[in-house]
Tab-separated table of C-alpha atoms and ligand atoms in Angstrom:
chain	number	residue	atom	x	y	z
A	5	UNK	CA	24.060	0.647	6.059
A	6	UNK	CA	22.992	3.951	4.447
A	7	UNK	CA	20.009	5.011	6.167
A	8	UNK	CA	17.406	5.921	4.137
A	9	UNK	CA	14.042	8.171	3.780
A	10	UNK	CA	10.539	6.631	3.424
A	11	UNK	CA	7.327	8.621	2.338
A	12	UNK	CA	4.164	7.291	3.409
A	13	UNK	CA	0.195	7.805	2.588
A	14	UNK	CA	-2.372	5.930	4.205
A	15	UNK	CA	-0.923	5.270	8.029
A	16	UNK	CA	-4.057	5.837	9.765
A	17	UNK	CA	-5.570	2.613	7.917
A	18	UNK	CA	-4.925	-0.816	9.269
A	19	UNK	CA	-1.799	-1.809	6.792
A	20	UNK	CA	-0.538	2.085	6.808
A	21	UNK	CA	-0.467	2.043	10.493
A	22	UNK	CA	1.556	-1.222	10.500
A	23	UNK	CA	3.952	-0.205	7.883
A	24	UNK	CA	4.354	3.406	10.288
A	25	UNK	CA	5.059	1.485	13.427
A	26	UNK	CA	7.570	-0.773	11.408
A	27	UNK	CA	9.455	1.802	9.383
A	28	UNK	CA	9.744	3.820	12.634
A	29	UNK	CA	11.513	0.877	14.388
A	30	UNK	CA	13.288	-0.109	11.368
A	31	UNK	CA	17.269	1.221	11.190
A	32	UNK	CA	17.157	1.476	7.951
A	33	UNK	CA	15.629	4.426	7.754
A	34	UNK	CA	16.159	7.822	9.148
A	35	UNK	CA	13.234	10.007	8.287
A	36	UNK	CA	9.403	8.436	7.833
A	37	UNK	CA	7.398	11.052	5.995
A	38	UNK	CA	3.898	10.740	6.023
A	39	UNK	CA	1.000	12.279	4.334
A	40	UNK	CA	-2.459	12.385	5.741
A	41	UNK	CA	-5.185	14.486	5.203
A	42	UNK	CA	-5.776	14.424	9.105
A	43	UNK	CA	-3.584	15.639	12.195
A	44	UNK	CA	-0.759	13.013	13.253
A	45	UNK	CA	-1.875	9.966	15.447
A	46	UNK	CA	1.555	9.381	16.493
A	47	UNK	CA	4.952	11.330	17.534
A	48	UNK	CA	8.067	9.685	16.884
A	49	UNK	CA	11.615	11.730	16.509
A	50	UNK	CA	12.045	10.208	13.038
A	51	UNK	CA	8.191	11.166	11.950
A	52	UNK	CA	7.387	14.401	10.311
A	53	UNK	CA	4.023	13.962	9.727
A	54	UNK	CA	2.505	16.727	6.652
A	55	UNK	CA	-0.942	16.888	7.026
A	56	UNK	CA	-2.126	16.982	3.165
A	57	UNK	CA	-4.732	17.865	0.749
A	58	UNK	CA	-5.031	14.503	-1.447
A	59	UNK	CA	-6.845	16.556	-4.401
A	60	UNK	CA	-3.765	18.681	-4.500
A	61	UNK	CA	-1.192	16.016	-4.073
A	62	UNK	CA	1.318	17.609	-7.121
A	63	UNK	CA	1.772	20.860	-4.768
A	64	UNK	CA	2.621	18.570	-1.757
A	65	UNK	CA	5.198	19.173	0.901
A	66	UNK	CA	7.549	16.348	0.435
A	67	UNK	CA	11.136	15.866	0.594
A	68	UNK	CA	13.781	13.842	-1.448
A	69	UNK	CA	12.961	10.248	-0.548
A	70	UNK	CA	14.056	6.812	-1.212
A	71	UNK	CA	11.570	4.537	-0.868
A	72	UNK	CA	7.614	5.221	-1.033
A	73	UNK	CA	4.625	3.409	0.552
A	74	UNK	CA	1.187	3.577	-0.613
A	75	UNK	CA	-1.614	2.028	1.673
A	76	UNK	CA	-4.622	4.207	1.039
A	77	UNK	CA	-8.052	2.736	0.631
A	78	UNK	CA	-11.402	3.476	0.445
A	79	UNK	CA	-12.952	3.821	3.819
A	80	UNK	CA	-15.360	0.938	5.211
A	81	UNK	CA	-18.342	3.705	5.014
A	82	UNK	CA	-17.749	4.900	1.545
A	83	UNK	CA	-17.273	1.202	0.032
A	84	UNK	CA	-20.332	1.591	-2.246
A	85	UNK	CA	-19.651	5.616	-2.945
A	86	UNK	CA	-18.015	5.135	-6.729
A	87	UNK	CA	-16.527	8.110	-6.775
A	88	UNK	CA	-14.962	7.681	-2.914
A	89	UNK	CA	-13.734	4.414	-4.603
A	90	UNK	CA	-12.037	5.830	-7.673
A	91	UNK	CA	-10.265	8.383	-5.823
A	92	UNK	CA	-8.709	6.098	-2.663
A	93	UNK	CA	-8.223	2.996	-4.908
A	94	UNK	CA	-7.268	4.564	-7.706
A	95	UNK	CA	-6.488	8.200	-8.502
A	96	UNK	CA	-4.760	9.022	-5.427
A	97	UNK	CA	-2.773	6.362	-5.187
A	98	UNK	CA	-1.453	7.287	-8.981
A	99	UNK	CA	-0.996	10.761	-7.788
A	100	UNK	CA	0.694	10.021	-4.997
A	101	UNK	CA	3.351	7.710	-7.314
A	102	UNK	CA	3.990	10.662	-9.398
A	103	UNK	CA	4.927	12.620	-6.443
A	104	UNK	CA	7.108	9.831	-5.333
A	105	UNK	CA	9.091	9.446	-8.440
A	106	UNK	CA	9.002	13.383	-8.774
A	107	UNK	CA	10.775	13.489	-5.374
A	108	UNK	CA	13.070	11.059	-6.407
A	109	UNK	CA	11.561	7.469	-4.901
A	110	UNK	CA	13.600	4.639	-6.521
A	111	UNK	CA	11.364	1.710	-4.928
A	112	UNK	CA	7.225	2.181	-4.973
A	113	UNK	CA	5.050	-0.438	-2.633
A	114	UNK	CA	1.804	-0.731	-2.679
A	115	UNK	CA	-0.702	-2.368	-1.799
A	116	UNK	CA	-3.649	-3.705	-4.433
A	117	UNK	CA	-5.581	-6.166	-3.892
A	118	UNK	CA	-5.769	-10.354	-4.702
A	119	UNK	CA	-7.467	-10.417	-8.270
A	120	UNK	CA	-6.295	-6.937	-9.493
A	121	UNK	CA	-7.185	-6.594	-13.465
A	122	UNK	CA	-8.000	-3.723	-15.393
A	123	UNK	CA	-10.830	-5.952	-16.977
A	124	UNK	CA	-12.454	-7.191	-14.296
A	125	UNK	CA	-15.846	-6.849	-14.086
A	126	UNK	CA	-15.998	-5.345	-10.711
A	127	UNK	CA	-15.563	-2.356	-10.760
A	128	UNK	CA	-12.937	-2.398	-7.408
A	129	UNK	CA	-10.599	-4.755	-9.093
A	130	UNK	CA	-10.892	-2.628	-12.179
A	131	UNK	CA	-9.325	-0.304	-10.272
A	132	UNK	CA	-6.510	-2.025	-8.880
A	133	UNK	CA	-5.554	-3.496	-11.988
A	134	UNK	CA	-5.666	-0.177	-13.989
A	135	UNK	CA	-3.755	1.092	-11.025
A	136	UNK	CA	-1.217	-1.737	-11.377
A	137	UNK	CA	-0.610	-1.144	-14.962
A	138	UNK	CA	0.453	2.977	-14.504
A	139	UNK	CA	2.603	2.100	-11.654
A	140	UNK	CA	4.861	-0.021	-14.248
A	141	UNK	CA	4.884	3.120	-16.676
A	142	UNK	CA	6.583	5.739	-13.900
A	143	UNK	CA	9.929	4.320	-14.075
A	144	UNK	CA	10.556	3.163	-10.791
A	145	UNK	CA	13.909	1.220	-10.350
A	146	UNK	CA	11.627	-1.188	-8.375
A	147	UNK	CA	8.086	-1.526	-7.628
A	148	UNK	CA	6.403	-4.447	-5.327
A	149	UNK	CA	3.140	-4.858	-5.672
A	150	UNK	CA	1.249	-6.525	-2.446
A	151	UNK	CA	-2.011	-8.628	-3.261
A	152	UNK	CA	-3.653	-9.575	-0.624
A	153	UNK	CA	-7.046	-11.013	-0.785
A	154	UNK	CA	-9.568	-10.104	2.672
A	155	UNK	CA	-7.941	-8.436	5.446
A	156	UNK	CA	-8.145	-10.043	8.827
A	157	UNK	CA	-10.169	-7.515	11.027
A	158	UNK	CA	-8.074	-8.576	14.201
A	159	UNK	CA	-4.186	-9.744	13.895
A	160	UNK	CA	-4.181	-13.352	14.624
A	161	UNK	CA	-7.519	-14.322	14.527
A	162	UNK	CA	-7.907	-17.553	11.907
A	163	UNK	CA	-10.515	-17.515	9.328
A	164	UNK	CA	-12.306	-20.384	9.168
A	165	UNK	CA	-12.558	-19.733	5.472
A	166	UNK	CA	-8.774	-20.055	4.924
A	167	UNK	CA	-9.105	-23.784	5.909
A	168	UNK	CA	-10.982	-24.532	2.623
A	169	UNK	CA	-8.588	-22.619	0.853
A	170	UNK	CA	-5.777	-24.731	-1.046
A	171	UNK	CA	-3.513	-25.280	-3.726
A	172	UNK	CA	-4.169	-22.128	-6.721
A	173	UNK	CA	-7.011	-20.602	-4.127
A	174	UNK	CA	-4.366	-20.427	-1.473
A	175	UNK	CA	-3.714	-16.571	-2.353
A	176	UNK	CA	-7.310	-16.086	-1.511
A	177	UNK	CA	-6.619	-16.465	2.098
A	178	UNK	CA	-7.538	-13.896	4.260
A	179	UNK	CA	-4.043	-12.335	6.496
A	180	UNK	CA	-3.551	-10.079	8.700
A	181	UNK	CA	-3.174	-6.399	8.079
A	182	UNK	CA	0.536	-6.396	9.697
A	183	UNK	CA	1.311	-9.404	7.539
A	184	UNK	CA	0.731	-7.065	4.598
A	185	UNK	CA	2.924	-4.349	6.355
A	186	UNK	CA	6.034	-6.466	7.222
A	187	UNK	CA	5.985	-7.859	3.992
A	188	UNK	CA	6.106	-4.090	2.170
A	189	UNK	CA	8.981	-3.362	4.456
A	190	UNK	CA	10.515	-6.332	4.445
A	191	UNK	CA	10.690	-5.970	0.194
A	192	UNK	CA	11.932	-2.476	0.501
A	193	UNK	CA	14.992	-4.470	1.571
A	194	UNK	CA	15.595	-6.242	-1.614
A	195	UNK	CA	17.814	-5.258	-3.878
A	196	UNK	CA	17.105	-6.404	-6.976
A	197	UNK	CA	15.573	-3.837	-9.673
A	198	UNK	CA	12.594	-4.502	-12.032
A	199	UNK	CA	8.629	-5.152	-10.959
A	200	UNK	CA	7.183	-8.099	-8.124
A	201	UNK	CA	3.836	-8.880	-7.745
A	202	UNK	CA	3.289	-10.801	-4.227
A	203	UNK	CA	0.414	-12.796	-3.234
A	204	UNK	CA	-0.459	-14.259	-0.247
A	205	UNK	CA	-1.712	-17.332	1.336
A	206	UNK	CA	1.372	-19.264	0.998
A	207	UNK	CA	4.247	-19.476	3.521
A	208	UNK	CA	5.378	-15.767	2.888
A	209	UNK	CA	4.676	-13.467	0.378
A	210	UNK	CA	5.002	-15.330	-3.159
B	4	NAP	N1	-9.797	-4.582	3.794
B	4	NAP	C1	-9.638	-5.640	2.989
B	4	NAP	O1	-10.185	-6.738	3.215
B	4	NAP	C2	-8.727	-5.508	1.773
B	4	NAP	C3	-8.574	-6.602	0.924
B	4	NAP	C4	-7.693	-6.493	-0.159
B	4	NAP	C5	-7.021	-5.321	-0.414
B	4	NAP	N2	-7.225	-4.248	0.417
B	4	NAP	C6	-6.506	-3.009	0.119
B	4	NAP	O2	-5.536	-2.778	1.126
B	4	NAP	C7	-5.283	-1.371	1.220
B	4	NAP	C8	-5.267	-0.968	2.683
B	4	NAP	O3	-6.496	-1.355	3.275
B	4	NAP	P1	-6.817	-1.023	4.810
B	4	NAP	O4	-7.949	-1.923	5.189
B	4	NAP	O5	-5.547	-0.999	5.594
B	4	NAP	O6	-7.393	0.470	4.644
B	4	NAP	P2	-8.022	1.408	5.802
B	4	NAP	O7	-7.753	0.854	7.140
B	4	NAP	O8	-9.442	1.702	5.409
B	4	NAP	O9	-7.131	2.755	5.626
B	4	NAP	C9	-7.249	3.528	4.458
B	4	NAP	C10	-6.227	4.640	4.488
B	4	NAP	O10	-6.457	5.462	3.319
B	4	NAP	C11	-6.728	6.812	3.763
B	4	NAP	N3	-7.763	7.426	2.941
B	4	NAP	C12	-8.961	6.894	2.602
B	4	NAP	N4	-9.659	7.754	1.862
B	4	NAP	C13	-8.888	8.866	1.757
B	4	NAP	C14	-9.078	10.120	1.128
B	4	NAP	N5	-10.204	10.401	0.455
B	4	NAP	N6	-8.088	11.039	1.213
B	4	NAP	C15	-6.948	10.757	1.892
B	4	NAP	N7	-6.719	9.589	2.522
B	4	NAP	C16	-7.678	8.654	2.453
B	4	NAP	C17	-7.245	6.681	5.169
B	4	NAP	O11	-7.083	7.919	5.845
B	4	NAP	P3	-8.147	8.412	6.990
B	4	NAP	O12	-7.710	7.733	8.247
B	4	NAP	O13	-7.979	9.886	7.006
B	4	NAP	O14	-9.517	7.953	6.547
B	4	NAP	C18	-6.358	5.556	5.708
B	4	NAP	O15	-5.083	6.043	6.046
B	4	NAP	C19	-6.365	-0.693	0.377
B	4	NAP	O16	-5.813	-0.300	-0.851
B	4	NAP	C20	-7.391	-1.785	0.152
B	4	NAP	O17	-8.088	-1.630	-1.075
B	4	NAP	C21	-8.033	-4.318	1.510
C-alpha cells in the first residue's frame, strides 16, 4: 500500500479531533498535516501541526497532499454571530478546498450538515448547501460529502429522539462525533472517482 499524505483543518473540534486520532493510527498514511489557528493539542511522529491564519489561508504552509479533511465549524459561542457563521461554515471551508486542490488533494471530505441546500431558509443550511455546490466545481477526482444531522455531545450516549426517528427521517438521527470521523476516513479508502453524499441514521453511512 502506498502510504499517503492527509491535510487536515478543524482537529481541535469534536469530528476533527476524531478524524486526527484516526488518521494518525491509520497505515495508510504517512504524514497528517494539520492546520489550526491555535498551538498543537497533540504530538505524534507523523503530525506536523502548522499553526495558521484562516483569513490568509491562500499563503498557507502546506505540502503536496493526497487526501484533504475539512471539519471546521462554527464554535458553540458564536452560533448566532452571522458573520462567525459564514466564515467557519462557509468561506473557510471553500478556502481551505482551494488550497487542497492547489496542493494537489485528489479526494476532499467534508463534513456539512443533514439538510444542506443553498435555498434553505435558514440561513446555516444555506451555507452548507452553497458550500456543497463549490466543492463539486474544484475538480476533485473524488469528494465525499458527510451529512450528519445533531451531533451526539458524548460518544455512545442514545438519544431518546432517535427512537422516533424512522424510515425517510432516519438520517435525522443524531450520531456520534467519531461516527462522523471513521466514516470520512473510512471513504478516503474508496476508490472509486466522482462525488458521494452520505447521510446518516441508517446502518452505516448511506
Ligand atoms: N454539532 C452538531 O450538532 C452538528 C450537526 C450537523 C453538522 N455539524 C457540522 O459538523 C462539523 C464539525 O462540527 P463539530 O461539532 O465537530 O465542530 P467543533 O467541535 O465546534 O469544532 C470546530 C472546529 O473548527 C475550528 N474553527 C472554528 N472557527 C474557526 C475559525 N474562525 N478559524 C479557524 N478555525 C475555526 C475550531 O478550531 P478552534 O478549536 O480553534 O476553535 C475546531 O477545530 C461542522 O461543520 C458543523 O457545522 C455539526
Amino acid at each position: 500500500m502506498e502510504a499517503r499524505t492527509a491535510l487536515l483543518a478543524g482537529a481541535t473540534g469534536k469530528v476533527g479531533g476524531g478524524c486526527l486520532r484516526l488518521l494518525l493510527e491509520s497505515p495508510r498514511y504517512n504524514a497528517v498535516h494539520v492546520l489550526a489557528r491555535r498551538g498543537a493539542t497533540a504530538t505524534h511522529p507523523k503530525l506536523i501541526w502548522r499553526r495558521t491564519d484562516f483569513d490568509a489561508l491562500e499563503n498557507a504552509a502546506a505540502p503536496a497532499v493526497d487526501d484533504a479533511f475539512c471539519a471546521l465549524g462554527v464554535r458553540r459561542d458564536s452560533l448566532t454571530n452571522r458573520r462567525a457563521l459564514e466564515l467557519a461554515e462557509y468561506a473557510y471551508p471553500l478556502a481551505f478546498a482551494k488550497l487542497a486542490a492547489a496542493r494537489g488533494a485528489k479526494r476532499f471530505l467534508i463534513v456539512t450538515s443533514a439538510a444542506a441546500d443553498a435555498d434553505s431558509p435558514l440561513f446555516y443550511l444555506r451555507l452548507k448547501g452553497r458550500l456543497e455546490e463549490e466543492l463539486q466545481t474544484l475538480g476533485f477526482q473524488r469528494l465525499d460529502i458527510f451529512r450528519p444531522s445533531f451531533l451526539l455531545s458524548t460518544n455512545g450516549v442514545r438519544n431518546a429522539l432517535n427512537m422516533l426517528l424512522w424510515g425517510p427521517l432516519r438520517q435525522y438521527r443524531a450520531v456520534s462525533p467519531l461516527a462522523v470521523a471513521e466514516a470520512m476516513t473510512a471513504g478516503a479508502a474508496e476508490p472509486e472517482p466522482g462525488v458521494r453524499i452520505h447521510c446518516f441514521g441508517f446502518p452505516g453511512p448511506a
